[in-house]
Every structure is written in C-alpha cells, then in structure tokens.
Amino acid sequence: MPELPEVQTTVNGLNKKVLLRTFVDVWSDWEKTVKKPRLPSGQAKSFLQFKSEIKNKKIIKIWRRAKNIIFDLSENYSLLIHQKMTGHLLVGKWEKINGVWQAAKNSPLSDPYNRFLHIIFFLDDKNMLALSDARKFAKIELWKTDELLNSEEFKKIGPEPLDKKFTFEKFKKVFENKKGKVKQIIMNPEIIAGIGNIYASEALWQAKIHPEKNVANLKEKELKLLYQAIQKVLTLGVKLGGESFSDYRKPDGTKGDFDSERKVYKRQNQKCHRCGTKIKRIKFGARSAFFCPNCQQL
Ligand SMILES: [Zn+2]
C-alpha cells in the first residue's frame, strides 16, 4: 500500500504535470470508486452527477494529508483520492484499442502494474490522469473544500511526521497514556499520519526497537531514536520516490528507488545489514512485522 513517501512522490509528480489544468471529462468502468457524490437513487446516476460536477473545474493546488491526495479545484471544490491497497495515479496518454486503454509500448506506462485503469480524467491539454488499481479498493470523493477540511474523518487524522512543527516534544506527547505494541501505535493514522507496514518496520529497525515492545515502556532515549528513525526513513523514501517492489509506480509510470534501501521489510531469512542475524517475520494485528531478533530485543 502506498504510504507517506509514495503518496508524496505522487503529489510531487502531479504538481509537475497537471497543476492548473482543467478537467474536461471522466471515464470509468468501475464507478464504485467514486464514493461522493453518492445519490440514494443509484450508482450510475451518482457517477453522472460526479461527471457533471467535475467538468470545467481547474486544478489550483495539489497536496497531501496522511495518505490522501487532494486536488483543490476552482469554485471551492476539492477532489480527494485515496489510493488504498494497489491504486496509483498516472499521467500520460492512452488510446482505446479493441476496448482496452493502451499506452505506447515503449512507455513506462505500459508496465504490467500500470494496466488496471478503472478511471480516467481527460484534461484540457490532451493529457489524461488515470488511476490504475488492480484490486479496486481506491476511493475518490468530490467535496466542497470547507466541508472536507471540517469533516470528522479529516479532523481525526494525526500529526504529519515530516511537518517542521512536529517536534520531539510533540512526538512524545503523542505517546502519553498510550499502551500497546509500538508498531501498531505508530501505524495508527489517528496517532501519526502516513506510516504503514513498510516504513514502520524500517523505522523500528533503525531505532533498534522490537515491534512488539509496549510503548508505555519506551524510555526517553528510545523515543528519541524512534522519532529520528521515522523522519529518516520517510525522508529517504520521499527522496528516492517511494518503493515499487509491489504495485506502486510514480505518475510517469516508472518505479521508485526505495527498494534497495529496505533493511527488514520482506527480507525474512536474509541477513541483517547491521549484525548478520537472519531477519524474522512475525504476525500480529493481522499484519506481518519484520525485524532483527538480535538488534531489536524485547
Ligand atoms: Zn541485526
């Protein structure tokens, strides 16, 4: 699933490619992706409503909050896209051949992971903004901007870990009176935004903290290491354009470069880069955790 670095990479790419463009039309073969506007009278009509509302809206700003991509549009509308498990946004040109949207053969957009196009926005410069989403869990919502900013789901999102205002003092506060396994706590979007399985595992390895350690027992020194590790792995992730060993691709269709930097995530039975011990995989909270049993002791 795209996490903060992948979503930020997408936002950075979109800012270069589609900022100030205007939506001309939209196509979909999976209209359920659009969750808002949603009319009680049924699916097809809801999509038609969405289509008519987005038409002629200009993209004024593209930004990120947690794993949400937000396009602020003209007339005080905002388009929210959450890529969820396998979704990723692409920009380019496709042609419909025998009923299938196809990119030029030599283009990175023809990468097999980029072929699950279920919604395409047509822009006024003839480019297209497309969502490739193999498992079809992504969501798209069209809001009035002020309603989005004041929505319950938006207000409950935790602080942004790369925000300059998110100091170590604030980070410590986040853990006050919290109990539970540290990996699950840092992956809770209401506690800190944007961290998922990959970067949680990587940060805990950097900080030498066992993923199942109870946050209530973390010492000040460990919290400091964790704070620094989270910033380090997320910053590196953004710098390298995210990870692409699974579905995620950048908006131009190419892969991010974080994969070679992974120290533990999906490296079970391979050697720890620090001490040579075999990386272990365990499961809790329905997710896998990867760690070095020597460097990260309970
Ligand atoms: Zn180790």
GROMACS .gro file of C-alpha atoms and ligand atoms in nm:
model
  299
    1MET     CA    1   0.000   0.000   0.000
    2PRO     CA    2   0.131   0.347  -0.081
    3GLU     CA    3   0.247   0.517   0.240
    4LEU     CA    4   0.356   0.876   0.306
    5PRO     CA    5   0.666   0.864   0.078
    6GLU     CA    6   0.474   0.711  -0.215
    7VAL     CA    7   0.179   0.949  -0.176
    8GLN     CA    8   0.416   1.247  -0.151
    9THR     CA    9   0.601   1.124  -0.461
   10THR     CA   10   0.270   1.110  -0.645
   11VAL     CA   11   0.179   1.461  -0.531
   12ASN     CA   12   0.522   1.592  -0.639
   13GLY     CA   13   0.480   1.431  -0.981
   14LEU     CA   14   0.125   1.559  -1.024
   15ASN     CA   15   0.235   1.911  -0.937
   16LYS     CA   16   0.476   1.899  -1.229
   17LYS     CA   17   0.226   1.751  -1.473
   18VAL     CA   18  -0.133   1.855  -1.405
   19LEU     CA   19  -0.133   2.170  -1.189
   20LEU     CA   20  -0.352   2.445  -1.343
   21ARG     CA   21  -0.510   2.203  -1.589
   22THR     CA   22  -0.887   2.181  -1.624
   23PHE     CA   23  -1.097   1.864  -1.618
   24VAL     CA   24  -1.275   1.814  -1.949
   25ASP     CA   25  -1.436   1.475  -1.896
   26VAL     CA   26  -1.410   1.150  -1.700
   27TRP     CA   27  -1.448   0.782  -1.793
   28SER     CA   28  -1.483   0.479  -1.566
   29ASP     CA   29  -1.558   0.109  -1.588
   30TRP     CA   30  -1.570   0.085  -1.205
   31GLU     CA   31  -1.790   0.371  -1.095
   32LYS     CA   32  -1.799   0.247  -0.735
   33THR     CA   33  -1.457   0.408  -0.687
   34VAL     CA   34  -1.643   0.738  -0.666
   35LYS     CA   35  -1.792   0.748  -0.316
   36LYS     CA   36  -1.906   1.110  -0.326
   37PRO     CA   37  -2.136   1.249  -0.458
   38ARG     CA   38  -2.343   0.942  -0.384
   39LEU     CA   39  -2.714   0.962  -0.458
   40PRO     CA   40  -2.957   0.725  -0.289
   41SER     CA   41  -3.114   0.659  -0.627
   42GLY     CA   42  -2.822   0.454  -0.752
   43GLN     CA   43  -2.476   0.407  -0.886
   44ALA     CA   44  -2.497   0.520  -1.247
   45LYS     CA   45  -2.674   0.840  -1.163
   46SER     CA   46  -2.418   0.921  -0.891
   47PHE     CA   47  -2.137   0.891  -1.142
   48LEU     CA   48  -2.320   1.114  -1.388
   49GLN     CA   49  -2.355   1.370  -1.110
   50PHE     CA   50  -1.981   1.344  -1.036
   51LYS     CA   51  -1.904   1.379  -1.405
   52SER     CA   52  -2.112   1.693  -1.444
   53GLU     CA   53  -1.970   1.850  -1.125
   54ILE     CA   54  -1.604   1.792  -1.208
   55LYS     CA   55  -1.630   1.915  -1.564
   56ASN     CA   56  -1.462   2.254  -1.628
   57LYS     CA   57  -1.309   2.263  -1.279
   58LYS     CA   58  -0.949   2.385  -1.275
   59ILE     CA   59  -0.679   2.228  -1.056
   60ILE     CA   60  -0.545   2.508  -0.835
   61LYS     CA   61  -0.343   2.318  -0.578
   62ILE     CA   62  -0.235   1.957  -0.521
   63TRP     CA   63  -0.135   1.850  -0.172
   64ARG     CA   64  -0.127   1.559   0.071
   65ARG     CA   65  -0.276   1.490   0.412
   66ALA     CA   66  -0.183   1.149   0.555
   67LYS     CA   67  -0.232   0.912   0.258
   68ASN     CA   68  -0.494   1.133   0.092
   69ILE     CA   69  -0.418   1.322  -0.228
   70ILE     CA   70  -0.619   1.643  -0.250
   71PHE     CA   71  -0.675   1.849  -0.562
   72ASP     CA   72  -0.814   2.189  -0.471
   73LEU     CA   73  -1.030   2.297  -0.762
   74SER     CA   74  -1.195   2.616  -0.883
   75GLU     CA   75  -1.534   2.712  -0.734
   76ASN     CA   76  -1.423   2.586  -0.390
   77TYR     CA   77  -1.434   2.219  -0.473
   78SER     CA   78  -1.177   1.961  -0.364
   79LEU     CA   79  -1.119   1.622  -0.521
   80LEU     CA   80  -0.987   1.365  -0.274
   81ILE     CA   81  -0.818   1.047  -0.391
   82HIS     CA   82  -0.705   0.772  -0.153
   83GLN     CA   83  -0.508   0.509  -0.345
   84LYS     CA   84  -0.565   0.240  -0.074
   85MET     CA   85  -0.402  -0.102  -0.138
   86THR     CA   86  -0.298  -0.112  -0.502
   87GLY     CA   87  -0.410   0.217  -0.655
   88HIS     CA   88  -0.170   0.468  -0.811
   89LEU     CA   89  -0.224   0.774  -1.024
   90LEU     CA   90  -0.060   0.804  -1.365
   91VAL     CA   91  -0.038   1.089  -1.612
   92GLY     CA   92   0.004   1.042  -1.984
   93LYS     CA   93  -0.179   0.937  -2.295
   94TRP     CA   94  -0.366   0.618  -2.367
   95GLU     CA   95  -0.556   0.503  -2.670
   96LYS     CA   96  -0.855   0.271  -2.660
   97ILE     CA   97  -0.774  -0.026  -2.883
   98ASN     CA   98  -1.021  -0.315  -2.903
   99GLY     CA   99  -1.195  -0.180  -2.595
  100VAL     CA  100  -0.877  -0.164  -2.385
  101TRP     CA  101  -0.687   0.153  -2.290
  102GLN     CA  102  -0.329   0.113  -2.408
  103ALA     CA  103  -0.016   0.322  -2.362
  104ALA     CA  104   0.265   0.333  -2.616
  105LYS     CA  105   0.459   0.003  -2.598
  106ASN     CA  106   0.795   0.155  -2.508
  107SER     CA  107   0.643   0.381  -2.241
  108PRO     CA  108   0.679   0.304  -1.868
  109LEU     CA  109   0.302   0.347  -1.860
  110SER     CA  110   0.276   0.004  -2.025
  111ASP     CA  111   0.440  -0.164  -1.719
  112PRO     CA  112   0.205  -0.455  -1.624
  113TYR     CA  113   0.125  -0.287  -1.289
  114ASN     CA  114   0.002   0.021  -1.476
  115ARG     CA  115  -0.260  -0.163  -1.679
  116PHE     CA  116  -0.552  -0.172  -1.438
  117LEU     CA  117  -0.709   0.155  -1.547
  118HIS     CA  118  -1.054   0.197  -1.396
  119ILE     CA  119  -1.099   0.572  -1.404
  120ILE     CA  120  -0.952   0.827  -1.644
  121PHE     CA  121  -0.980   1.205  -1.623
  122PHE     CA  122  -0.935   1.391  -1.950
  123LEU     CA  123  -0.753   1.724  -1.919
  124ASP     CA  124  -0.758   2.036  -2.132
  125ASP     CA  125  -0.400   1.985  -2.257
  126LYS     CA  126  -0.498   1.641  -2.403
  127ASN     CA  127  -0.316   1.461  -2.120
  128MET     CA  128  -0.502   1.208  -1.908
  129LEU     CA  129  -0.492   1.147  -1.535
  130ALA     CA  130  -0.561   0.779  -1.474
  131LEU     CA  131  -0.600   0.554  -1.171
  132SER     CA  132  -0.450   0.208  -1.208
  133ASP     CA  133  -0.596  -0.009  -0.933
  134ALA     CA  134  -0.564  -0.388  -0.957
  135ARG     CA  135  -0.777  -0.463  -0.650
  136LYS     CA  136  -1.019  -0.173  -0.691
  137PHE     CA  137  -1.018  -0.051  -0.329
  138ALA     CA  138  -0.921   0.310  -0.407
  139LYS     CA  139  -1.167   0.584  -0.328
  140ILE     CA  140  -1.250   0.913  -0.494
  141GLU     CA  141  -1.462   1.186  -0.337
  142LEU     CA  142  -1.564   1.530  -0.458
  143TRP     CA  143  -1.615   1.775  -0.173
  144LYS     CA  144  -1.681   2.140  -0.115
  145THR     CA  145  -1.338   2.245   0.017
  146ASP     CA  146  -1.455   2.382   0.353
  147GLU     CA  147  -1.671   2.074   0.417
  148LEU     CA  148  -1.371   1.848   0.356
  149LEU     CA  149  -1.144   2.047   0.588
  150ASN     CA  150  -1.410   2.042   0.860
  151SER     CA  151  -1.512   1.679   0.811
  152GLU     CA  152  -1.486   1.435   1.100
  153GLU     CA  153  -1.265   1.197   0.901
  154PHE     CA  154  -1.022   1.478   0.825
  155LYS     CA  155  -1.014   1.624   1.174
  156LYS     CA  156  -0.925   1.295   1.338
  157ILE     CA  157  -0.607   1.243   1.130
  158GLY     CA  158  -0.296   1.254   1.347
  159PRO     CA  159   0.000   1.491   1.304
  160GLU     CA  160   0.221   1.483   0.994
  161PRO     CA  161   0.557   1.328   1.089
  162LEU     CA  162   0.758   1.540   0.842
  163ASP     CA  163   0.593   1.866   0.943
  164LYS     CA  164   0.860   2.101   1.084
  165LYS     CA  165   0.622   2.183   1.369
  166PHE     CA  166   0.614   1.817   1.471
  167THR     CA  167   0.896   1.846   1.724
  168PHE     CA  168   1.026   1.573   1.954
  169GLU     CA  169   0.822   1.728   2.237
  170LYS     CA  170   0.506   1.685   2.032
  171PHE     CA  171   0.608   1.334   1.931
  172LYS     CA  172   0.649   1.241   2.300
  173LYS     CA  173   0.304   1.382   2.378
  174VAL     CA  174   0.152   1.155   2.117
  175PHE     CA  175   0.262   0.854   2.324
  176GLU     CA  176   0.147   0.986   2.660
  177ASN     CA  177  -0.100   0.749   2.828
  178LYS     CA  178  -0.080   0.511   2.533
  179LYS     CA  179  -0.041   0.136   2.572
  180GLY     CA  180   0.013  -0.130   2.311
  181LYS     CA  181   0.268  -0.266   2.070
  182VAL     CA  182   0.480   0.015   1.932
  183LYS     CA  183   0.445  -0.095   1.568
  184GLN     CA  184   0.067  -0.085   1.587
  185ILE     CA  185   0.072   0.252   1.762
  186ILE     CA  186   0.291   0.424   1.501
  187MET     CA  187   0.077   0.276   1.224
  188ASN     CA  188  -0.243   0.417   1.373
  189PRO     CA  189  -0.335   0.712   1.145
  190GLU     CA  190  -0.513   0.891   1.429
  191ILE     CA  191  -0.187   0.891   1.628
  192ILE     CA  192   0.063   0.969   1.347
  193ALA     CA  193  -0.030   1.016   0.980
  194GLY     CA  194   0.101   0.824   0.682
  195ILE     CA  195   0.304   0.537   0.831
  196GLY     CA  196   0.222   0.185   0.716
  197ASN     CA  197   0.382  -0.157   0.738
  198ILE     CA  198   0.694  -0.084   0.535
  199TYR     CA  199   0.816   0.236   0.698
  200ALA     CA  200   0.706   0.126   1.048
  201SER     CA  201   0.922  -0.188   1.013
  202GLU     CA  202   1.214   0.011   0.872
  203ALA     CA  203   1.198   0.283   1.139
  204LEU     CA  204   1.187   0.029   1.423
  205TRP     CA  205   1.495  -0.146   1.281
  206GLN     CA  206   1.678   0.189   1.260
  207ALA     CA  207   1.583   0.266   1.621
  208LYS     CA  208   1.666  -0.092   1.739
  209ILE     CA  209   1.323  -0.133   1.895
  210HIS     CA  210   1.130  -0.462   1.889
  211PRO     CA  211   0.797  -0.413   1.704
  212GLU     CA  212   0.602  -0.573   1.989
  213LYS     CA  213   0.752  -0.358   2.264
  214ASN     CA  214   0.486  -0.183   2.470
  215VAL     CA  215   0.504   0.194   2.405
  216ALA     CA  216   0.437   0.256   2.774
  217ASN     CA  217   0.780   0.101   2.844
  218LEU     CA  218   0.979   0.304   2.593
  219LYS     CA  219   1.247   0.513   2.758
  220GLU     CA  220   1.310   0.876   2.661
  221LYS     CA  221   1.623   0.768   2.475
  222GLU     CA  222   1.431   0.508   2.272
  223LEU     CA  223   1.158   0.758   2.188
  224LYS     CA  224   1.422   0.998   2.061
  225LEU     CA  225   1.575   0.725   1.844
  226LEU     CA  226   1.232   0.631   1.712
  227TYR     CA  227   1.146   0.994   1.634
  228GLN     CA  228   1.470   1.034   1.440
  229ALA     CA  229   1.430   0.697   1.267
  230ILE     CA  230   1.077   0.778   1.146
  231GLN     CA  231   1.196   1.108   0.998
  232LYS     CA  232   1.500   0.941   0.845
  233VAL     CA  233   1.316   0.659   0.665
  234LEU     CA  234   1.027   0.877   0.549
  235THR     CA  235   1.260   1.149   0.420
  236LEU     CA  236   1.471   0.892   0.238
  237GLY     CA  237   1.154   0.733   0.099
  238VAL     CA  238   1.038   1.065  -0.045
  239LYS     CA  239   1.385   1.142  -0.182
  240LEU     CA  240   1.401   0.806  -0.361
  241GLY     CA  241   1.046   0.825  -0.499
  242GLY     CA  242   0.898   0.553  -0.276
  243GLU     CA  243   0.909   0.174  -0.309
  244SER     CA  244   0.794  -0.026  -0.610
  245PHE     CA  245   0.853  -0.394  -0.538
  246SER     CA  246   0.475  -0.433  -0.546
  247ASP     CA  247   0.209  -0.226  -0.728
  248TYR     CA  248   0.318   0.130  -0.665
  249ARG     CA  249   0.454   0.336  -0.955
  250LYS     CA  250   0.527   0.709  -0.990
  251PRO     CA  251   0.289   0.923  -1.201
  252ASP     CA  252   0.513   0.879  -1.508
  253GLY     CA  253   0.481   0.500  -1.468
  254THR     CA  254   0.838   0.440  -1.351
  255LYS     CA  255   0.948   0.270  -1.029
  256GLY     CA  256   1.059   0.438  -0.708
  257ASP     CA  257   1.409   0.359  -0.580
  258PHE     CA  258   1.350   0.282  -0.212
  259ASP     CA  259   1.351  -0.097  -0.262
  260SER     CA  260   1.729  -0.130  -0.241
  261GLU     CA  261   1.726   0.064   0.089
  262ARG     CA  262   1.499  -0.183   0.269
  263LYS     CA  263   1.669  -0.328   0.575
  264VAL     CA  264   1.393  -0.557   0.707
  265TYR     CA  265   1.062  -0.528   0.522
  266LYS     CA  266   1.001  -0.854   0.330
  267ARG     CA  267   1.364  -0.956   0.396
  268GLN     CA  268   1.280  -1.254   0.623
  269ASN     CA  269   1.562  -1.514   0.640
  270GLN     CA  270   1.807  -1.269   0.485
  271LYS     CA  271   2.095  -1.127   0.686
  272CYS     CA  272   2.061  -0.814   0.898
  273HIS     CA  273   2.278  -0.539   0.745
  274ARG     CA  274   2.400  -0.447   1.093
  275CYS     CA  275   2.479  -0.779   1.262
  276GLY     CA  276   2.426  -1.061   1.014
  277THR     CA  277   2.145  -1.231   1.210
  278LYS     CA  278   1.858  -1.363   1.000
  279ILE     CA  279   1.565  -1.123   0.976
  280LYS     CA  280   1.248  -1.265   1.128
  281ARG     CA  281   0.888  -1.225   1.027
  282ILE     CA  282   0.610  -1.244   1.283
  283LYS     CA  283   0.240  -1.175   1.262
  284PHE     CA  284   0.028  -0.969   1.497
  285GLY     CA  285  -0.269  -0.743   1.448
  286ALA     CA  286  -0.333  -0.921   1.116
  287ARG     CA  287  -0.012  -0.771   0.974
  288SER     CA  288   0.342  -0.901   0.928
  289ALA     CA  289   0.627  -0.742   1.116
  290PHE     CA  290   0.989  -0.780   1.008
  291PHE     CA  291   1.276  -0.730   1.249
  292CYS     CA  292   1.621  -0.842   1.354
  293PRO     CA  293   1.587  -1.061   1.666
  294ASN     CA  294   1.941  -0.961   1.772
  295CYS     CA  295   1.931  -0.582   1.719
  296GLN     CA  296   1.569  -0.546   1.829
  297GLN     CA  297   1.518  -0.732   2.156
  298LEU     CA  298   1.207  -0.730   2.370
  299ZN      ZN  299   2.074  -0.715   1.347
   0.00000   0.00000   0.00000
